[in-house]
Amino acid sequence: MECKEVRSSFDAFLNKKLSIRRQREFLSHIGTCDSCMNEYKIYSSFTMAMRFMDDPQDMESYYFDPDEYMKAGIARLKLNTRLSRTKRVLFMVMLFGISYLLTLSSLIGG
């Protein structure tokens, strides 16, 4: 991802709308680009503050740390990656099991 693309993805990242691949690209770029990281911190702080301004009761408990949100995004990405791998392994085991059962049934039946 280039800086322009990362900056246009801030809102999607905050709203958890990026695909796993796009999250990986976003986090990889923002982790190495100080300019984008600084802009993300400013953008995310203002965006989250604006969201809480609509409800004054929530404002009392308002706390938003862009760095913590970024760490949570990295943790979500790692979890999603592990889940994707697990799904692939389970799918392969299932295919193997089905082919084994089909072979076994053809041997028994034939």
PDB file of C-alpha atoms in Angstrom:
ATOM      1  CA  MET A   1       0.000   0.000   0.000  1.00  0.00           C
ATOM      2  CA  GLU A   2       1.117   3.510  -0.754  1.00  0.00           C
ATOM      3  CA  CYS A   3       0.655   6.439   1.639  1.00  0.00           C
ATOM      4  CA  LYS A   4      -2.324   7.835  -0.273  1.00  0.00           C
ATOM      5  CA  GLU A   5      -4.125   4.499  -0.172  1.00  0.00           C
ATOM      6  CA  VAL A   6      -3.362   3.999   3.531  1.00  0.00           C
ATOM      7  CA  ARG A   7      -4.691   7.458   4.392  1.00  0.00           C
ATOM      8  CA  SER A   8      -7.892   6.793   2.484  1.00  0.00           C
ATOM      9  CA  SER A   9      -8.293   3.553   4.506  1.00  0.00           C
ATOM     10  CA  PHE A  10      -8.236   5.149   7.974  1.00  0.00           C
ATOM     11  CA  ASP A  11     -12.011   5.149   8.330  1.00  0.00           C
ATOM     12  CA  ALA A  12     -12.366   1.577   7.056  1.00  0.00           C
ATOM     13  CA  PHE A  13      -9.739   0.427   9.572  1.00  0.00           C
ATOM     14  CA  LEU A  14     -11.451   2.215  12.460  1.00  0.00           C
ATOM     15  CA  ASN A  15     -14.775   0.652  11.465  1.00  0.00           C
ATOM     16  CA  LYS A  16     -13.212  -2.802  11.019  1.00  0.00           C
ATOM     17  CA  LYS A  17     -14.218  -2.906   7.350  1.00  0.00           C
ATOM     18  CA  LEU A  18     -10.869  -3.935   5.827  1.00  0.00           C
ATOM     19  CA  SER A  19     -10.350  -7.475   4.593  1.00  0.00           C
ATOM     20  CA  ILE A  20      -7.653  -9.533   6.275  1.00  0.00           C
ATOM     21  CA  ARG A  21      -5.306  -8.931   3.337  1.00  0.00           C
ATOM     22  CA  ARG A  22      -5.954  -5.168   3.402  1.00  0.00           C
ATOM     23  CA  GLN A  23      -5.506  -5.070   7.201  1.00  0.00           C
ATOM     24  CA  ARG A  24      -2.144  -6.770   6.805  1.00  0.00           C
ATOM     25  CA  GLU A  25      -1.062  -4.267   4.135  1.00  0.00           C
ATOM     26  CA  PHE A  26      -2.414  -1.320   6.156  1.00  0.00           C
ATOM     27  CA  LEU A  27      -0.696  -2.350   9.389  1.00  0.00           C
ATOM     28  CA  SER A  28       2.529  -3.232   7.608  1.00  0.00           C
ATOM     29  CA  HIS A  29       2.725   0.196   5.969  1.00  0.00           C
ATOM     30  CA  ILE A  30       1.626   2.225   8.968  1.00  0.00           C
ATOM     31  CA  GLY A  31       4.124   0.376  11.154  1.00  0.00           C
ATOM     32  CA  THR A  32       6.997   1.610   9.009  1.00  0.00           C
ATOM     33  CA  CYS A  33       5.766   5.041   7.862  1.00  0.00           C
ATOM     34  CA  ASP A  34       5.959   7.701  10.582  1.00  0.00           C
ATOM     35  CA  SER A  35       4.052  10.209   8.467  1.00  0.00           C
ATOM     36  CA  CYS A  36       1.059   7.883   8.019  1.00  0.00           C
ATOM     37  CA  MET A  37       1.178   6.810  11.670  1.00  0.00           C
ATOM     38  CA  ASN A  38       1.076  10.428  12.840  1.00  0.00           C
ATOM     39  CA  GLU A  39      -1.824  11.234  10.514  1.00  0.00           C
ATOM     40  CA  TYR A  40      -3.636   8.087  11.660  1.00  0.00           C
ATOM     41  CA  LYS A  41      -3.294   9.108  15.317  1.00  0.00           C
ATOM     42  CA  ILE A  42      -4.715  12.569  14.629  1.00  0.00           C
ATOM     43  CA  TYR A  43      -7.504  11.271  12.376  1.00  0.00           C
ATOM     44  CA  SER A  44      -8.526   8.449  14.705  1.00  0.00           C
ATOM     45  CA  SER A  45      -8.506  10.647  17.817  1.00  0.00           C
ATOM     46  CA  PHE A  46     -10.745  13.257  16.189  1.00  0.00           C
ATOM     47  CA  THR A  47     -13.024  10.651  14.626  1.00  0.00           C
ATOM     48  CA  MET A  48     -13.549   8.770  17.877  1.00  0.00           C
ATOM     49  CA  ALA A  49     -14.093  12.009  19.821  1.00  0.00           C
ATOM     50  CA  MET A  50     -16.749  13.073  17.297  1.00  0.00           C
ATOM     51  CA  ARG A  51     -18.530   9.749  17.729  1.00  0.00           C
ATOM     52  CA  PHE A  52     -18.779  10.257  21.476  1.00  0.00           C
ATOM     53  CA  MET A  53     -19.906  13.890  21.223  1.00  0.00           C
ATOM     54  CA  ASP A  54     -23.362  12.711  20.144  1.00  0.00           C
ATOM     55  CA  ASP A  55     -23.913  11.056  23.536  1.00  0.00           C
ATOM     56  CA  PRO A  56     -22.697  13.177  26.495  1.00  0.00           C
ATOM     57  CA  GLN A  57     -23.153  10.285  28.935  1.00  0.00           C
ATOM     58  CA  ASP A  58     -20.543   8.278  27.047  1.00  0.00           C
ATOM     59  CA  MET A  59     -18.198  11.265  27.093  1.00  0.00           C
ATOM     60  CA  GLU A  60     -17.580  10.785  30.821  1.00  0.00           C
ATOM     61  CA  SER A  61     -16.113   7.346  30.189  1.00  0.00           C
ATOM     62  CA  TYR A  62     -14.473   8.299  26.887  1.00  0.00           C
ATOM     63  CA  TYR A  63     -10.913   7.148  26.429  1.00  0.00           C
ATOM     64  CA  PHE A  64      -9.340   6.393  23.095  1.00  0.00           C
ATOM     65  CA  ASP A  65      -5.714   5.513  22.565  1.00  0.00           C
ATOM     66  CA  PRO A  66      -4.770   5.171  18.878  1.00  0.00           C
ATOM     67  CA  ASP A  67      -1.774   3.003  19.770  1.00  0.00           C
ATOM     68  CA  GLU A  68      -3.964   0.595  21.754  1.00  0.00           C
ATOM     69  CA  TYR A  69      -6.479   0.477  18.902  1.00  0.00           C
ATOM     70  CA  MET A  70      -3.638  -0.329  16.505  1.00  0.00           C
ATOM     71  CA  LYS A  71      -2.403  -3.119  18.812  1.00  0.00           C
ATOM     72  CA  ALA A  72      -5.948  -4.506  18.953  1.00  0.00           C
ATOM     73  CA  GLY A  73      -6.045  -4.431  15.146  1.00  0.00           C
ATOM     74  CA  ILE A  74      -2.814  -6.412  14.993  1.00  0.00           C
ATOM     75  CA  ALA A  75      -4.206  -8.925  17.493  1.00  0.00           C
ATOM     76  CA  ARG A  76      -7.431  -9.282  15.425  1.00  0.00           C
ATOM     77  CA  LEU A  77      -5.354  -9.826  12.299  1.00  0.00           C
ATOM     78  CA  LYS A  78      -3.270 -12.542  13.961  1.00  0.00           C
ATOM     79  CA  LEU A  79      -6.414 -14.263  15.233  1.00  0.00           C
ATOM     80  CA  ASN A  80      -8.068 -14.087  11.802  1.00  0.00           C
ATOM     81  CA  THR A  81      -4.920 -15.490  10.196  1.00  0.00           C
ATOM     82  CA  ARG A  82      -4.855 -18.404  12.674  1.00  0.00           C
ATOM     83  CA  LEU A  83      -8.556 -19.040  12.089  1.00  0.00           C
ATOM     84  CA  SER A  84      -8.016 -19.061   8.321  1.00  0.00           C
ATOM     85  CA  ARG A  85      -5.222 -21.617   8.681  1.00  0.00           C
ATOM     86  CA  THR A  86      -7.362 -23.746  10.990  1.00  0.00           C
ATOM     87  CA  LYS A  87     -10.245 -23.657   8.507  1.00  0.00           C
ATOM     88  CA  ARG A  88      -7.931 -24.780   5.700  1.00  0.00           C
ATOM     89  CA  VAL A  89      -6.571 -27.661   7.792  1.00  0.00           C
ATOM     90  CA  LEU A  90     -10.073 -28.743   8.820  1.00  0.00           C
ATOM     91  CA  PHE A  91     -11.207 -28.602   5.198  1.00  0.00           C
ATOM     92  CA  MET A  92      -8.290 -30.810   4.115  1.00  0.00           C
ATOM     93  CA  VAL A  93      -9.014 -33.291   6.931  1.00  0.00           C
ATOM     94  CA  MET A  94     -12.663 -33.352   5.901  1.00  0.00           C
ATOM     95  CA  LEU A  95     -11.765 -33.996   2.246  1.00  0.00           C
ATOM     96  CA  PHE A  96      -9.395 -36.768   3.259  1.00  0.00           C
ATOM     97  CA  GLY A  97     -12.085 -38.309   5.465  1.00  0.00           C
ATOM     98  CA  ILE A  98     -14.675 -38.211   2.694  1.00  0.00           C
ATOM     99  CA  SER A  99     -12.313 -39.733   0.146  1.00  0.00           C
ATOM    100  CA  TYR A 100     -11.352 -42.414   2.680  1.00  0.00           C
ATOM    101  CA  LEU A 101     -15.013 -43.246   3.349  1.00  0.00           C
ATOM    102  CA  LEU A 102     -15.803 -43.365  -0.368  1.00  0.00           C
ATOM    103  CA  THR A 103     -12.867 -45.691  -0.989  1.00  0.00           C
ATOM    104  CA  LEU A 104     -13.856 -47.881   1.940  1.00  0.00           C
ATOM    105  CA  SER A 105     -17.482 -48.047   0.823  1.00  0.00           C
ATOM    106  CA  SER A 106     -16.471 -48.985  -2.723  1.00  0.00           C
ATOM    107  CA  LEU A 107     -14.244 -51.771  -1.355  1.00  0.00           C
ATOM    108  CA  ILE A 108     -16.965 -53.086   0.910  1.00  0.00           C
ATOM    109  CA  GLY A 109     -19.736 -52.690  -1.637  1.00  0.00           C
ATOM    110  CA  GLY A 110     -17.803 -53.942  -4.644  1.00  0.00           C
TER     111      GLY A 110
END
